[in-house]
Amino acid sequence: MEYANLLLEKNGSIAVLTLNRPKALNALNSDTLSELSTALDELGRDSSVKVVILTGSGDKAFVAGADISQMKDFNSMEGRRFGQLGQATFRKIELLPQPVIAAINGFALGGGCELAMSCDIRLASENAKFGQPEVTLGLTAGFGGTQRLPRLVGTGRASEILFTGDIFDAQEAYRIGLVNRVYPLDTLMEEAQKLAKRIAGRAPAAVQLSKSAIQRGTNMDLDSAVAYEAEVFGLTFSTQDQTEGCTAFLEKRKPAFEGR
Ligand code: HXC
């Protein structure tokens, strides 16, 4: 499907989804969010796609936030609806079967930082800048930032970021655990592709069930979560890839996973 504000490229088992409004630093308006939601549905249905990389077009921004020009004149019901659209769309990333890697190639502010936080793994370029500047606009974070940021970096650090609206660099994001790794901008996509390929080479059901256990389990109490893990673990024994993986280990050869 063709999108006005997104680029979706599939190359073998890896899909690259690019937010593509470079003139507005890839800011998220409701059309872009709706397209993102549709693209995620499309990817979720495509079993040939094993890993998704999410990035922004241009070399300046991942996503500079929700579109301020659209939000400026919202009434409270419109604001609520817009927040819910972003929340539901970002939740789709967490519930997508395939892992999603954010390749953060510049500004990841407000809704852009919240979008990155919904991805499974975050890689950043050295020039990336992070922050939740909503309070400088008279707003709160509204695409899940008040909930995901404390879960990722702790309540104290999240409170400082959300109360000050200060912008910080990729090294600081790395230091507080907001991103996994930092690369020079010109190698970021190459590194994201390398990581995606490594993951795509593992048993697909095991990877997807691991994601499910992480995403579902972290929102459960520990007893329910480990019980869910046991179900997920048990399910892997219904796959041919489990037989192949364990057999290949014992035969001292590389496994040939077929995604079955
Ligand atoms: C709409 C935006 C935008 C945004 C940038 N642009 N960010 N348009 N919404 N979030 C537009 C600018 O208006 C400008 O358009 C063009 O992109 C280039 O931006 P500049 O400001 O000229 O670039 P620069 O001077 O390099 O500054 C980059 C920047 C700055 C530091 C990222 O653009 C900025 O502060 N942007 C806003 C960041 C922000 O506050 N984000 C949080 C939004 S609130 P023109 O037409 O002038 O060229 C949010 C809430 C989420 O995300 C929850 C909602 C429920």
mmCIF file with all atom_site columns, N, CA, C and O in Angstrom, residues 9 19-20 60 78 96 99 103 109 117 143 147 178 184 225 228 235 239 253:
data_model
loop_
_atom_site.group_PDB
_atom_site.id
_atom_site.type_symbol
_atom_site.label_atom_id
_atom_site.label_alt_id
_atom_site.label_comp_id
_atom_site.label_asym_id
_atom_site.label_entity_id
_atom_site.label_seq_id
_atom_site.pdbx_PDB_ins_code
_atom_site.Cartn_x
_atom_site.Cartn_y
_atom_site.Cartn_z
_atom_site.occupancy
_atom_site.B_iso_or_equiv
_atom_site.pdbx_formal_charge
_atom_site.auth_seq_id
_atom_site.auth_comp_id
_atom_site.auth_asym_id
_atom_site.auth_atom_id
_atom_site.pdbx_PDB_model_num
ATOM 1  N N  . GLU A 1 9   ? 9.526   -0.088  3.154  1.00 0.00 ? 9   GLU A N  1
ATOM 2  C CA . GLU A 1 9   ? 10.328  -0.916  2.243  1.00 0.00 ? 9   GLU A CA 1
ATOM 3  C C  . GLU A 1 9   ? 10.529  -2.270  2.896  1.00 0.00 ? 9   GLU A C  1
ATOM 4  O O  . GLU A 1 9   ? 10.900  -2.342  4.068  1.00 0.00 ? 9   GLU A O  1
ATOM 5  N N  . LEU A 1 19  ? 9.181   7.428   8.872  1.00 0.00 ? 19  LEU A N  1
ATOM 6  C CA . LEU A 1 19  ? 8.286   8.570   8.995  1.00 0.00 ? 19  LEU A CA 1
ATOM 7  C C  . LEU A 1 19  ? 8.795   9.624   8.028  1.00 0.00 ? 19  LEU A C  1
ATOM 8  O O  . LEU A 1 19  ? 9.968   10.007  8.096  1.00 0.00 ? 19  LEU A O  1
ATOM 9  N N  . ASN A 1 20  ? 7.932   10.094  7.136  1.00 0.00 ? 20  ASN A N  1
ATOM 10 C CA . ASN A 1 20  ? 8.430   10.872  6.011  1.00 0.00 ? 20  ASN A CA 1
ATOM 11 C C  . ASN A 1 20  ? 7.700   12.207  5.835  1.00 0.00 ? 20  ASN A C  1
ATOM 12 O O  . ASN A 1 20  ? 6.949   12.398  4.885  1.00 0.00 ? 20  ASN A O  1
ATOM 13 N N  . LYS A 1 60  ? 18.179  14.903  10.248 1.00 0.00 ? 60  LYS A N  1
ATOM 14 C CA . LYS A 1 60  ? 18.032  15.846  11.356 1.00 0.00 ? 60  LYS A CA 1
ATOM 15 C C  . LYS A 1 60  ? 17.089  15.339  12.446 1.00 0.00 ? 60  LYS A C  1
ATOM 16 O O  . LYS A 1 60  ? 17.277  15.638  13.619 1.00 0.00 ? 60  LYS A O  1
ATOM 17 N N  . GLU A 1 78  ? -11.033 17.088  21.357 1.00 0.00 ? 78  GLU A N  1
ATOM 18 C CA . GLU A 1 78  ? -10.130 16.807  20.223 1.00 0.00 ? 78  GLU A CA 1
ATOM 19 C C  . GLU A 1 78  ? -8.755  16.381  20.738 1.00 0.00 ? 78  GLU A C  1
ATOM 20 O O  . GLU A 1 78  ? -8.122  15.477  20.188 1.00 0.00 ? 78  GLU A O  1
ATOM 21 N N  . LEU A 1 96  ? 2.750   -5.798  18.253 1.00 0.00 ? 96  LEU A N  1
ATOM 22 C CA . LEU A 1 96  ? 3.114   -6.387  16.960 1.00 0.00 ? 96  LEU A CA 1
ATOM 23 C C  . LEU A 1 96  ? 3.886   -7.674  17.228 1.00 0.00 ? 96  LEU A C  1
ATOM 24 O O  . LEU A 1 96  ? 4.742   -7.699  18.114 1.00 0.00 ? 96  LEU A O  1
ATOM 25 N N  . PRO A 1 99  ? 9.664   -8.053  16.418 1.00 0.00 ? 99  PRO A N  1
ATOM 26 C CA . PRO A 1 99  ? 10.399  -6.998  17.122 1.00 0.00 ? 99  PRO A CA 1
ATOM 27 C C  . PRO A 1 99  ? 10.522  -5.737  16.267 1.00 0.00 ? 99  PRO A C  1
ATOM 28 O O  . PRO A 1 99  ? 10.638  -5.831  15.037 1.00 0.00 ? 99  PRO A O  1
ATOM 29 N N  . ALA A 1 103 ? 15.563  3.245   15.019 1.00 0.00 ? 103 ALA A N  1
ATOM 30 C CA . ALA A 1 103 ? 16.848  3.826   14.614 1.00 0.00 ? 103 ALA A CA 1
ATOM 31 C C  . ALA A 1 103 ? 16.661  5.336   14.710 1.00 0.00 ? 103 ALA A C  1
ATOM 32 O O  . ALA A 1 103 ? 16.096  5.966   13.815 1.00 0.00 ? 103 ALA A O  1
ATOM 33 N N  . LEU A 1 109 ? 11.711  14.091  20.152 1.00 0.00 ? 109 LEU A N  1
ATOM 34 C CA . LEU A 1 109 ? 11.147  14.967  21.177 1.00 0.00 ? 109 LEU A CA 1
ATOM 35 C C  . LEU A 1 109 ? 9.656   14.702  21.345 1.00 0.00 ? 109 LEU A C  1
ATOM 36 O O  . LEU A 1 109 ? 8.958   14.393  20.367 1.00 0.00 ? 109 LEU A O  1
ATOM 37 N N  . MET A 1 117 ? 10.075  5.033   22.577 1.00 0.00 ? 117 MET A N  1
ATOM 38 C CA . MET A 1 117 ? 9.914   4.219   23.797 1.00 0.00 ? 117 MET A CA 1
ATOM 39 C C  . MET A 1 117 ? 8.958   3.042   23.596 1.00 0.00 ? 117 MET A C  1
ATOM 40 O O  . MET A 1 117 ? 8.980   2.092   24.377 1.00 0.00 ? 117 MET A O  1
ATOM 41 N N  . PHE A 1 143 ? 1.219   10.660  24.613 1.00 0.00 ? 143 PHE A N  1
ATOM 42 C CA . PHE A 1 143 ? 1.265   9.406   23.840 1.00 0.00 ? 143 PHE A CA 1
ATOM 43 C C  . PHE A 1 143 ? 1.963   8.324   24.666 1.00 0.00 ? 143 PHE A C  1
ATOM 44 O O  . PHE A 1 143 ? 2.756   7.536   24.152 1.00 0.00 ? 143 PHE A O  1
ATOM 45 N N  . GLN A 1 147 ? 3.956   7.216   31.310 1.00 0.00 ? 147 GLN A N  1
ATOM 46 C CA . GLN A 1 147 ? 3.942   5.837   31.803 1.00 0.00 ? 147 GLN A CA 1
ATOM 47 C C  . GLN A 1 147 ? 5.173   5.042   31.367 1.00 0.00 ? 147 GLN A C  1
ATOM 48 O O  . GLN A 1 147 ? 5.757   4.290   32.146 1.00 0.00 ? 147 GLN A O  1
ATOM 49 N N  . LEU A 1 178 ? 17.931  4.889   28.347 1.00 0.00 ? 178 LEU A N  1
ATOM 50 C CA . LEU A 1 178 ? 16.828  5.149   27.412 1.00 0.00 ? 178 LEU A CA 1
ATOM 51 C C  . LEU A 1 178 ? 17.127  4.553   26.037 1.00 0.00 ? 178 LEU A C  1
ATOM 52 O O  . LEU A 1 178 ? 16.209  4.192   25.300 1.00 0.00 ? 178 LEU A O  1
ATOM 53 N N  . PRO A 1 184 ? 27.733  6.616   15.185 1.00 0.00 ? 184 PRO A N  1
ATOM 54 C CA . PRO A 1 184 ? 27.783  7.779   14.285 1.00 0.00 ? 184 PRO A CA 1
ATOM 55 C C  . PRO A 1 184 ? 26.588  7.721   13.332 1.00 0.00 ? 184 PRO A C  1
ATOM 56 O O  . PRO A 1 184 ? 26.171  6.625   12.933 1.00 0.00 ? 184 PRO A O  1
ATOM 57 N N  . ALA A 1 225 ? 3.087   -13.558 35.528 1.00 0.00 ? 225 ALA A N  1
ATOM 58 C CA . ALA A 1 225 ? 4.048   -13.372 34.433 1.00 0.00 ? 225 ALA A CA 1
ATOM 59 C C  . ALA A 1 225 ? 4.890   -14.622 34.215 1.00 0.00 ? 225 ALA A C  1
ATOM 60 O O  . ALA A 1 225 ? 5.102   -15.040 33.074 1.00 0.00 ? 225 ALA A O  1
ATOM 61 N N  . TYR A 1 228 ? 2.798   -17.205 32.600 1.00 0.00 ? 228 TYR A N  1
ATOM 62 C CA . TYR A 1 228 ? 2.677   -16.938 31.159 1.00 0.00 ? 228 TYR A CA 1
ATOM 63 C C  . TYR A 1 228 ? 3.955   -17.382 30.447 1.00 0.00 ? 228 TYR A C  1
ATOM 64 O O  . TYR A 1 228 ? 3.901   -17.992 29.377 1.00 0.00 ? 228 TYR A O  1
ATOM 65 N N  . LEU A 1 235 ? 4.957   -23.741 24.444 1.00 0.00 ? 235 LEU A N  1
ATOM 66 C CA . LEU A 1 235 ? 4.503   -23.607 23.055 1.00 0.00 ? 235 LEU A CA 1
ATOM 67 C C  . LEU A 1 235 ? 5.655   -23.793 22.057 1.00 0.00 ? 235 LEU A C  1
ATOM 68 O O  . LEU A 1 235 ? 5.440   -24.283 20.946 1.00 0.00 ? 235 LEU A O  1
ATOM 69 N N  . THR A 1 239 ? 6.980   -26.374 17.768 1.00 0.00 ? 239 THR A N  1
ATOM 70 C CA . THR A 1 239 ? 7.558   -25.885 16.506 1.00 0.00 ? 239 THR A CA 1
ATOM 71 C C  . THR A 1 239 ? 8.658   -26.822 16.014 1.00 0.00 ? 239 THR A C  1
ATOM 72 O O  . THR A 1 239 ? 9.389   -27.439 16.807 1.00 0.00 ? 239 THR A O  1
ATOM 73 N N  . ARG A 1 253 ? 26.298  -28.301 14.626 1.00 0.00 ? 253 ARG A N  1
ATOM 74 C CA . ARG A 1 253 ? 26.165  -27.565 13.363 1.00 0.00 ? 253 ARG A CA 1
ATOM 75 C C  . ARG A 1 253 ? 25.234  -26.383 13.581 1.00 0.00 ? 253 ARG A C  1
ATOM 76 O O  . ARG A 1 253 ? 24.563  -26.286 14.618 1.00 0.00 ? 253 ARG A O  1
#
